[in-house]
Coordinates of C-alpha atoms in Angstrom, one line a residue:
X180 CA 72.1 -29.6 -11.2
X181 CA 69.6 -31.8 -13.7
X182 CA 67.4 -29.4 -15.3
X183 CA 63.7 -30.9 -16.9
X184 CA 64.0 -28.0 -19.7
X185 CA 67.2 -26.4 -19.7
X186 CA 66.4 -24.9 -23.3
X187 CA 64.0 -22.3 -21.0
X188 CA 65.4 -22.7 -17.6
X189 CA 68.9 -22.1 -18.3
X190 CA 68.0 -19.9 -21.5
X191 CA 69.8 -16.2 -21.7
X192 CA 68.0 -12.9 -20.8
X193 CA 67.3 -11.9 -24.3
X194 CA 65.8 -15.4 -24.7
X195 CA 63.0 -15.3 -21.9
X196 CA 62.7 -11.6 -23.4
X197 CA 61.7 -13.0 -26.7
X198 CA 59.7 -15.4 -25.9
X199 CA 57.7 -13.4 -23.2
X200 CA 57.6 -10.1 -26.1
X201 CA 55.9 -13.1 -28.6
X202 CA 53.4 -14.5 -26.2
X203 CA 52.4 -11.4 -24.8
X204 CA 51.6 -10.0 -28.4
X205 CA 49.5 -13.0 -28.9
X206 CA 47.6 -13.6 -25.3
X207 CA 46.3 -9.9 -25.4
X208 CA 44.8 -10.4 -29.0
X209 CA 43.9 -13.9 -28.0
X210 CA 42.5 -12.1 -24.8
X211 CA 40.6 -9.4 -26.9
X212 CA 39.0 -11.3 -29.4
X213 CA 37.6 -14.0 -27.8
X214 CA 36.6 -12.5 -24.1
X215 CA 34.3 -9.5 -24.0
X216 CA 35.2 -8.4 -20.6
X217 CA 39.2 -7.8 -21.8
X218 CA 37.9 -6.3 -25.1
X219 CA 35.5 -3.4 -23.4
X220 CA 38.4 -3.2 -20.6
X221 CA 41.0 -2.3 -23.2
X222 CA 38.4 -0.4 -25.4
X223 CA 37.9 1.6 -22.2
X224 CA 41.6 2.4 -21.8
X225 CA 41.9 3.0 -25.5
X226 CA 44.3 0.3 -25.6
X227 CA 43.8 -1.9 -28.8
X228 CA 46.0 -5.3 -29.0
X229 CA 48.2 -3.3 -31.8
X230 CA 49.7 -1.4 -29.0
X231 CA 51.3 -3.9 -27.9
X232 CA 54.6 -4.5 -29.1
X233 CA 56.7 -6.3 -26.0
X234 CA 56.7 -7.3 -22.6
X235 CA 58.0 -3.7 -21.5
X236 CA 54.1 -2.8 -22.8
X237 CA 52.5 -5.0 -20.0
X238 CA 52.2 -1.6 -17.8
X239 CA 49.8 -0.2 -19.7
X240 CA 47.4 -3.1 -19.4
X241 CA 44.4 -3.4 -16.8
X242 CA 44.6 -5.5 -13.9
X243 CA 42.1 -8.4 -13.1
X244 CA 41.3 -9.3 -9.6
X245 CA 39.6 -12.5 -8.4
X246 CA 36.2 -10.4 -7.9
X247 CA 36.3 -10.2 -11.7
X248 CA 36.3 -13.9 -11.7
X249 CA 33.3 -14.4 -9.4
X250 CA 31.6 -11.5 -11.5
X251 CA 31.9 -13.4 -14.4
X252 CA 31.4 -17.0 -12.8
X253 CA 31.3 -19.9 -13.9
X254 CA 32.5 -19.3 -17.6
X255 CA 32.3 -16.0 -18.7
X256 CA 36.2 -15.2 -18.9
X257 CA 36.8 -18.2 -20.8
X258 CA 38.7 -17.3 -24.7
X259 CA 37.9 -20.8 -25.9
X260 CA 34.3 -22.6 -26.6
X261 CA 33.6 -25.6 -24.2
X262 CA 34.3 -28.2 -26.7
X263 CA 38.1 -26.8 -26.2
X264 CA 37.8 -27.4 -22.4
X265 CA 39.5 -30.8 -21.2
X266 CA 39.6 -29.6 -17.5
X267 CA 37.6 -27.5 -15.0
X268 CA 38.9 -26.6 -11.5
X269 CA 37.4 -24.6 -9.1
X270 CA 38.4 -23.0 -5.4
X271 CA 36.6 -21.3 -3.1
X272 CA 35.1 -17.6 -3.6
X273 CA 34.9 -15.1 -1.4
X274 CA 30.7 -15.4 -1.1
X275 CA 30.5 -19.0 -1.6
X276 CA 30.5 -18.9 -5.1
X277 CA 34.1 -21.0 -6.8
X278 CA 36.7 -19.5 -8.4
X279 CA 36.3 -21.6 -11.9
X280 CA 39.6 -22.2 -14.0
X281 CA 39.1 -24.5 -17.7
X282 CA 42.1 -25.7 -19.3
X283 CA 42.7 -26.9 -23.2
X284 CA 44.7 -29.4 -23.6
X285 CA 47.9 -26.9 -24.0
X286 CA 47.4 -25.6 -20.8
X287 CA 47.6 -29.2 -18.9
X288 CA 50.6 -29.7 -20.8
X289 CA 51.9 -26.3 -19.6
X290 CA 51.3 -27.2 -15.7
X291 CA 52.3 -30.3 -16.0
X292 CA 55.6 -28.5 -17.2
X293 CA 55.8 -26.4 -14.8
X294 CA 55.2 -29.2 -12.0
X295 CA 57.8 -31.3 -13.7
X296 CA 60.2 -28.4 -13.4
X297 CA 59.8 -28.2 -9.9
X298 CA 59.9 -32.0 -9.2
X299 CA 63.2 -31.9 -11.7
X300 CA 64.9 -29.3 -9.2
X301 CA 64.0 -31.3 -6.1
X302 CA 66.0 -34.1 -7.4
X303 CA 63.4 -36.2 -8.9
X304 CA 63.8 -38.1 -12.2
X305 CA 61.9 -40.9 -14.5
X306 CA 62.9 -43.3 -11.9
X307 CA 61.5 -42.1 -8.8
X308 CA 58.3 -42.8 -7.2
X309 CA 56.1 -39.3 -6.3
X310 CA 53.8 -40.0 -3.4
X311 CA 51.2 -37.4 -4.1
X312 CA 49.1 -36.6 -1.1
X313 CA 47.5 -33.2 -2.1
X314 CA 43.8 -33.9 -2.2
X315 CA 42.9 -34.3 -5.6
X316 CA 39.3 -33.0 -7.2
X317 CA 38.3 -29.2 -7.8
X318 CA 41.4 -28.7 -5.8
X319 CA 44.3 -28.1 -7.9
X320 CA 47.1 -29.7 -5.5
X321 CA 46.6 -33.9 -6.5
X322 CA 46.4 -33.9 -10.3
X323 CA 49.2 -30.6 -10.9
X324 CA 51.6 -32.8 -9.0
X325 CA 50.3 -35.9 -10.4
X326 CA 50.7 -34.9 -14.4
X327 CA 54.1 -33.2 -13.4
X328 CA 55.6 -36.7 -12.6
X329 CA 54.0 -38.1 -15.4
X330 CA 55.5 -35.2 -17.5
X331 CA 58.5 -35.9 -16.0
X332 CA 58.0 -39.9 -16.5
X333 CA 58.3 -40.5 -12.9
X334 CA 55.8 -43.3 -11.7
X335 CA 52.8 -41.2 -10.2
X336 CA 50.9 -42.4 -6.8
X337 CA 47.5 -40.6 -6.3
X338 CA 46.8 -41.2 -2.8
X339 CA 45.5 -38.5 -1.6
X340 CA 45.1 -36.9 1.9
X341 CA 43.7 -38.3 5.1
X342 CA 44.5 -42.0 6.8
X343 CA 47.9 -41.1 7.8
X344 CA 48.9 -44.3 8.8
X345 CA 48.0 -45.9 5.5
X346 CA 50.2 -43.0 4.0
X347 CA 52.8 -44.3 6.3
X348 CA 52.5 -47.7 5.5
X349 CA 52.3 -47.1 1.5
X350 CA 55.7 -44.8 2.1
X351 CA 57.3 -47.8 3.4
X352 CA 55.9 -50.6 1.4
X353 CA 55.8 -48.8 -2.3
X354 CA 59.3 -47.2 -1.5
X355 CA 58.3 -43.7 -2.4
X356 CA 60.9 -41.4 -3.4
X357 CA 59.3 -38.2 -2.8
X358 CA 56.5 -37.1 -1.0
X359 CA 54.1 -33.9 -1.8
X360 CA 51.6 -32.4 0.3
X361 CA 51.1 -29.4 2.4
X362 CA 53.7 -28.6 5.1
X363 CA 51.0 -29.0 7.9
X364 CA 50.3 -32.3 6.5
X365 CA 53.9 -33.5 5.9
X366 CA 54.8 -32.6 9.6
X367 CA 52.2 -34.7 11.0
X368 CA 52.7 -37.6 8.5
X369 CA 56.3 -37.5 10.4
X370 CA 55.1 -37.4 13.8
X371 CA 53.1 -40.7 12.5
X372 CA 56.4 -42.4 11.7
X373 CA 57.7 -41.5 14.5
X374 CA 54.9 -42.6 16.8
X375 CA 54.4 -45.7 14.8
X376 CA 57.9 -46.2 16.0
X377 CA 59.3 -46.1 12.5
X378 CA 63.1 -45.3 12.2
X379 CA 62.2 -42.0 9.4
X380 CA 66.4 -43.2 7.8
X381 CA 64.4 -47.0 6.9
X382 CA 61.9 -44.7 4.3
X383 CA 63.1 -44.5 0.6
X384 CA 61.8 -41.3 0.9
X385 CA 64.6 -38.4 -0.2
X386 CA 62.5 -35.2 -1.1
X387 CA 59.4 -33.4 -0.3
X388 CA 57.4 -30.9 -2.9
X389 CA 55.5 -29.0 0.2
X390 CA 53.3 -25.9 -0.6
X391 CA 49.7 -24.6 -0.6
X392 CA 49.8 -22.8 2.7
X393 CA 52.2 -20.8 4.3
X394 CA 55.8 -22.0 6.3
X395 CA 58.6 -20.8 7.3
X396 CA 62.5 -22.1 6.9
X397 CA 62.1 -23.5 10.6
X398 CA 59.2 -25.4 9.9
X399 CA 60.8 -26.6 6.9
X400 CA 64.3 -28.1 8.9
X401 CA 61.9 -29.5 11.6
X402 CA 60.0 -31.3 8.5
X403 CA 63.5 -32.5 7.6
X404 CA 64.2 -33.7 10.5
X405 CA 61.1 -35.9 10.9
X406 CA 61.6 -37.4 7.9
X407 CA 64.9 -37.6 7.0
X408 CA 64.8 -35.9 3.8
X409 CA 65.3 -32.5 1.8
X410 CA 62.1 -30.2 1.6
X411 CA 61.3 -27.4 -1.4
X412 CA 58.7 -25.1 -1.5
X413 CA 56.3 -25.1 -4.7
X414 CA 53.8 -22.0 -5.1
X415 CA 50.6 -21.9 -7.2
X416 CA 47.3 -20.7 -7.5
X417 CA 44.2 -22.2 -9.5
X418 CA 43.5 -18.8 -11.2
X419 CA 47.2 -18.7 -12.6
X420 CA 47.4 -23.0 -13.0
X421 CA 47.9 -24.7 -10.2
X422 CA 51.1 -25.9 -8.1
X423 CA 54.0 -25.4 -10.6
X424 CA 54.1 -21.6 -11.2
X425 CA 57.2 -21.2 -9.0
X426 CA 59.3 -23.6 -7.2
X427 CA 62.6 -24.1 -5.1
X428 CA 65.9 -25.6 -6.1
X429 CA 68.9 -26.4 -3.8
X430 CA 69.7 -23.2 -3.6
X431 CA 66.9 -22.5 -1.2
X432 CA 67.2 -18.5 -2.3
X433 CA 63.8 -17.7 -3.5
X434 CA 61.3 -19.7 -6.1
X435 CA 62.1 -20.2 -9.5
X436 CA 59.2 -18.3 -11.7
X437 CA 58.3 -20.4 -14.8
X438 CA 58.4 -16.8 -16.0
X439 CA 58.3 -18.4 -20.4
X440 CA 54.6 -19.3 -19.3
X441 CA 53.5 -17.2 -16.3
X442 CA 55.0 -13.2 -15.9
X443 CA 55.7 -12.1 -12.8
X444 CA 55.6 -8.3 -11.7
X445 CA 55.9 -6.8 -8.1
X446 CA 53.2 -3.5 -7.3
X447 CA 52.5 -1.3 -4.4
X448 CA 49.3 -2.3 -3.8
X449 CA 48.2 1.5 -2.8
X450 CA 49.2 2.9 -6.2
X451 CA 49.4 -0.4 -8.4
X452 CA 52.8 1.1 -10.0
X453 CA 55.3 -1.7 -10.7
X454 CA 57.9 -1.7 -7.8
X455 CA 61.7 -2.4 -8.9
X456 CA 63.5 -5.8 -7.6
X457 CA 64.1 -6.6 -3.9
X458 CA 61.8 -4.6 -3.1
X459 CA 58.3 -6.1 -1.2
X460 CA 54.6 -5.7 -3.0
X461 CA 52.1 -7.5 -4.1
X462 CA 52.7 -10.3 -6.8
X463 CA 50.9 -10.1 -10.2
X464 CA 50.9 -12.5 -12.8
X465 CA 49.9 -12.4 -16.7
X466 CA 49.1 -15.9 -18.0
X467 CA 51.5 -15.5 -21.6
X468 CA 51.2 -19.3 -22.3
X469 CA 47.7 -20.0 -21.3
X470 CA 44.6 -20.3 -23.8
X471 CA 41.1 -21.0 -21.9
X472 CA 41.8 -18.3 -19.2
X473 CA 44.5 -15.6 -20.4
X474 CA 44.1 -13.7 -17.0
X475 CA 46.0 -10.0 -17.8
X476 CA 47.8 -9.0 -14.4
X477 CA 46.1 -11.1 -12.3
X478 CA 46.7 -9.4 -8.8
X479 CA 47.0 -12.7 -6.3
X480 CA 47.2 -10.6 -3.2
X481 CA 50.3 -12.4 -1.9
X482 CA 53.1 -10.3 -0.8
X483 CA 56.5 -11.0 -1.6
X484 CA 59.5 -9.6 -3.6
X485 CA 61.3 -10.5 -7.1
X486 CA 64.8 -11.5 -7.1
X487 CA 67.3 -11.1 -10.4
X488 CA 70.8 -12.5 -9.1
X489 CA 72.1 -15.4 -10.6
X490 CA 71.3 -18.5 -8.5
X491 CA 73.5 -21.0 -7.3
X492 CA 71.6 -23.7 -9.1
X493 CA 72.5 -22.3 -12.9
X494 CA 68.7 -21.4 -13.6
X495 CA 68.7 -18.1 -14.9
X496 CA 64.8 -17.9 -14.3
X497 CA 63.9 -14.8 -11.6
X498 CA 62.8 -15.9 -8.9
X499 CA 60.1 -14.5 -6.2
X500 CA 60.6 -14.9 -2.2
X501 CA 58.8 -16.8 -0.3
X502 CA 55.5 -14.8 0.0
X503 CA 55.7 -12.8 3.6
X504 CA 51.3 -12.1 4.1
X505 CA 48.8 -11.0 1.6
X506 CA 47.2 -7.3 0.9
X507 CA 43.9 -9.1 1.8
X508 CA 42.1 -10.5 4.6
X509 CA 42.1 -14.1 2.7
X510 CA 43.5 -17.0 4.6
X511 CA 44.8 -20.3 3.7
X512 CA 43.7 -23.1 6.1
X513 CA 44.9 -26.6 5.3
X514 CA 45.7 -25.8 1.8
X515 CA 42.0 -24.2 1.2
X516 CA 41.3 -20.5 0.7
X517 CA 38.7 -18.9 3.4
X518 CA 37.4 -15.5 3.5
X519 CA 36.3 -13.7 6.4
X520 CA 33.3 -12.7 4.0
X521 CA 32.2 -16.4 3.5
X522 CA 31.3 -16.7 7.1
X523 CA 29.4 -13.7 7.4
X524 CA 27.6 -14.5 3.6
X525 CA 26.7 -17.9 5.7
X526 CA 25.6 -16.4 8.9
X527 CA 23.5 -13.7 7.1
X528 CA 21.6 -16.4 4.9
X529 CA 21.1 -18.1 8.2
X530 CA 18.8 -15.8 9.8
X531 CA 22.2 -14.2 12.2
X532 CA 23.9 -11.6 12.9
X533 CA 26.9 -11.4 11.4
X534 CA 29.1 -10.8 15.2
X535 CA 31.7 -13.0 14.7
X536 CA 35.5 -14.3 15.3
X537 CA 37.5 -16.4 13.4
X538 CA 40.2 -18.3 15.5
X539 CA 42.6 -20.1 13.7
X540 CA 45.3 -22.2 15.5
X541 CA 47.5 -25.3 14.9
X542 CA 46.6 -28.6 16.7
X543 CA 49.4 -31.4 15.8
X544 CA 50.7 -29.3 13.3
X545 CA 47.9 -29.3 11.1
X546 CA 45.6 -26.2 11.2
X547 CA 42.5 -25.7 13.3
X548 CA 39.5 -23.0 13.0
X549 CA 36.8 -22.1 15.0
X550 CA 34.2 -19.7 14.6
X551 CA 32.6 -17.9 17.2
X552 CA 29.0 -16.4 17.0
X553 CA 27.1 -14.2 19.2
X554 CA 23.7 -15.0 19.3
X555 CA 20.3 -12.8 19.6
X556 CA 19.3 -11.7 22.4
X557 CA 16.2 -13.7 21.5
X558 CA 18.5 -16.8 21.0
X559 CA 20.2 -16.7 24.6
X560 CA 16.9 -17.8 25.9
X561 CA 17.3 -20.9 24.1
X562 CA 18.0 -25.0 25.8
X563 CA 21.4 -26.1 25.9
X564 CA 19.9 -28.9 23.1
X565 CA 18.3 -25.8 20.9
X566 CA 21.8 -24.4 21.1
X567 CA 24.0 -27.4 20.0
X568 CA 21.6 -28.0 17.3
X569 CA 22.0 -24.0 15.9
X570 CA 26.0 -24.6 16.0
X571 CA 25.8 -28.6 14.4
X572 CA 23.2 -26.5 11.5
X573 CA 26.2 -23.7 11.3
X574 CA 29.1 -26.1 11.3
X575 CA 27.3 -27.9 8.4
X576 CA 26.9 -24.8 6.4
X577 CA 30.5 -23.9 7.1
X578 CA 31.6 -27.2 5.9
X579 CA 29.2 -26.9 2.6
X580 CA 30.4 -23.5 1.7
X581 CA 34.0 -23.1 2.9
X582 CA 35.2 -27.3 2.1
X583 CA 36.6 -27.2 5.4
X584 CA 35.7 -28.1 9.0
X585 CA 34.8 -25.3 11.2
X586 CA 34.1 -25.9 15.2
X587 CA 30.9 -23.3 15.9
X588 CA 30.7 -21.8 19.4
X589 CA 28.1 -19.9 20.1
X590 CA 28.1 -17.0 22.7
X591 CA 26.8 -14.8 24.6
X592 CA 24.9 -11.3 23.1
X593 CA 27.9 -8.2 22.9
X594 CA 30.5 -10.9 24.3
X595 CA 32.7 -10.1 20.9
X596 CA 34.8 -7.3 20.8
X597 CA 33.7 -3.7 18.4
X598 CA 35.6 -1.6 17.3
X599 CA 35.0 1.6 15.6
X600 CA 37.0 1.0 12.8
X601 CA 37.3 -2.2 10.6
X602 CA 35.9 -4.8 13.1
X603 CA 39.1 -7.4 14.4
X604 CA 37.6 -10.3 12.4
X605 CA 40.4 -13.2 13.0
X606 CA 42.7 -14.0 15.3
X607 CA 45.6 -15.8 13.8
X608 CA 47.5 -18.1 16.9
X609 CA 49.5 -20.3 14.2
X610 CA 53.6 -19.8 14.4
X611 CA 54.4 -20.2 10.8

């Protein structure tokens, strides 16, 4: 099968070894030098960047965690002055406050590689048409796919989510070629066709790049089915880049790990020691290729495990599984990031108490989340109007803080269950 850069994605073992050993060496000086919170981390270990010699080194570095990013928001881990920045991107935090990721002008044109990658092993080349309708912004999903065609010299669309039935229409007048957008998204853009009474075999449309939320292999056939083309996972995170750190061939066994630019290690997330292939952990990732955030075993929560056979497709890149939960309580609703902790940071600056539920569900196959609130015992003697105008008030903070819509019901005082241990926060009704 086509490969976009089959120098690195068909490279030998002792290649990617090389490469990683080189850019290891010079991220953790890189890393040292220029960001104070990695220089006092390492000085604190002892560690100084001459210890480290190759990539079998990378396990006596420290681990970062997103809370290190919000501690140091919005610039502070930064290795690069501003006038290096081209790019800022940003997702949510777990208090409200964004995750904020720069990039030089080397690291667009390493995501964009990575993207390309991804579109190369879905079957996409110069001559295709890439429909991207990730929502572009802060959000990292529109412009990662969109500069990953353009890498790639396919012809770009930016159109965004939303108004299905103009994405409907654009699929069949522009003749896209391939589609990208969350899963959620991509199954209801097909029950659109088929309601709009649109034969799904009369769309151009071949492939599909879905990721940013979690799906399983029979959502993906169903997906398929709807739209009458072949569907590949592609995994990312701002912190680490965007979509493009790992991505799915024909081979459908496991994601390809742009591993020359982005190292992958698997840990048990009780004793953080590295946990050997096949088996399941949580996913960490050093940032080798990176210059304005060289994040040093950035712990992304996801659960999943690392696989080493050789794949079907001829890329001898490993390759993660599809990620199976998270070692947090982080969920991912319509492509966005929402902590239980964001509602409660929300309620609490409100003036409530912070008894709450989070039900999450799936509503024509995109996802739905509503947030239940006891009130006061003060509050319950409140109108019916005093009541709808404390949950519109909530729903707009919600909406402010999380970027995504929230319905707000209000109930009644010790309605919500306790517990004595760690209180049942969310209640997850989605089949994915």
């Amino acid at each position: 099968m086509p490969m976009y850069q089959p120098e690195i994605e068909g490279a030998s073992r002792d290649y990617l070894h090389a490469i990683q050993s080189a850019r290891l060496i010079r991220m953790v000086k890189h890393a040292y030098d220029n960001v104070p919170f990695y220089k006092k981390k390492l000085n604190e270990m002892g560690l100084t960047p001459e210890d480290i010699h190759s990539i079998e080194d990378i396990s006596k570095l420290p681990f970062t965690v997103k809370d290190d990013l919000r501690d140091h928001y919005p610039f502070g881990l930064f290795a690069v002055p501003q006038s290096e920045i081209i790019r800022i991107h940003a997702s949510s935090g777990t208090t409200g406050k964004p995750t904020v990721v720069g990039y030089t002008e080397h690291d667009i044109q390493v995501w964009a590689d990575g993207a390309a990658r991804a579109l190369s092993a879905a079957g996409c080349t110069k001559n295709d048409l890439v429909h991207v309708s990730y929502g572009y912004g802060l959000f990292t999903g529109g412009l990662g796919l969109h500069y990953g065609a353009e890498r790639l010299g396919a012809t770009a669309l930016p159109v965004s989510s939303g108004n299905t039935q103009r994405q409907v229409q654009l699929l069949q007048d522009f003749g896209s070629d391939f589609l990208c957008c969350t899963p959620s998204y991509a199954m209801f853009i097909g029950e659109t066709v088929r309601n709009m009474g649109i034969d799904p075999q009369s769309l151009k449309v071949r492939g599909g790049l879905f990721g940013a939320e979690p799906w399983t292999d029979p959502m993906r056939r169903q997906i398929e089915q709807l739209l009458g083309i072949q569907a590949y996972d592609i995994y990312g995170l701002s912190e680490i880049a965007g979509p493009g750190v790992a991505y799915s061939c024909d081979g459908k066994d496991g994601l390809h790990v742009n591993e020359d630019y982005f190292y992958p290690e698997v840990i048990d997330p009780e004793t953080l020691q590295p946990l050997p292939d096949g088996e399941y952990g949580e996913l960490v990732f050093t940032c080798i290729g990176k210059e304005a955030l060289p994040l040093i075993r950035y712990r992304t929560r996801d659960i999943c495990a690392l696989i080493r056979t050789p794949c079907s497709c001829g890329r001898t890149t490993i390759r993660m599984s599809k990620p199976r939960g998270r070692s947090d309580d982080m969920l991912i609703i319509r492509g966005i990031n929402v902590f239980p902790s964001q509602v409660e940071h929300v309620l609490l600056s409100l003036g409530m108490d912070p008894n709450y539920q989070i039900i999450v569900g799936r509503s024509h196959n995109l996802d739905t989340m509503e947030v239940q609130v006891e009130l006061g015992d003060s509050s319950f003697k409140d109108t019916i109007k005093d009541l709808e105008a404390v949950e519109k008030k909530l729903e707009h903070a919600l909406q402010s803080t999380l970027n995504i819509h929230a319905q707000v019901h209000l109930v009644e005082p010790g309605s919500l269950p306790r517990s004595e241990g760690k209180a049942k926060r969310v209640i997850d009704n989605r089949n994915i």
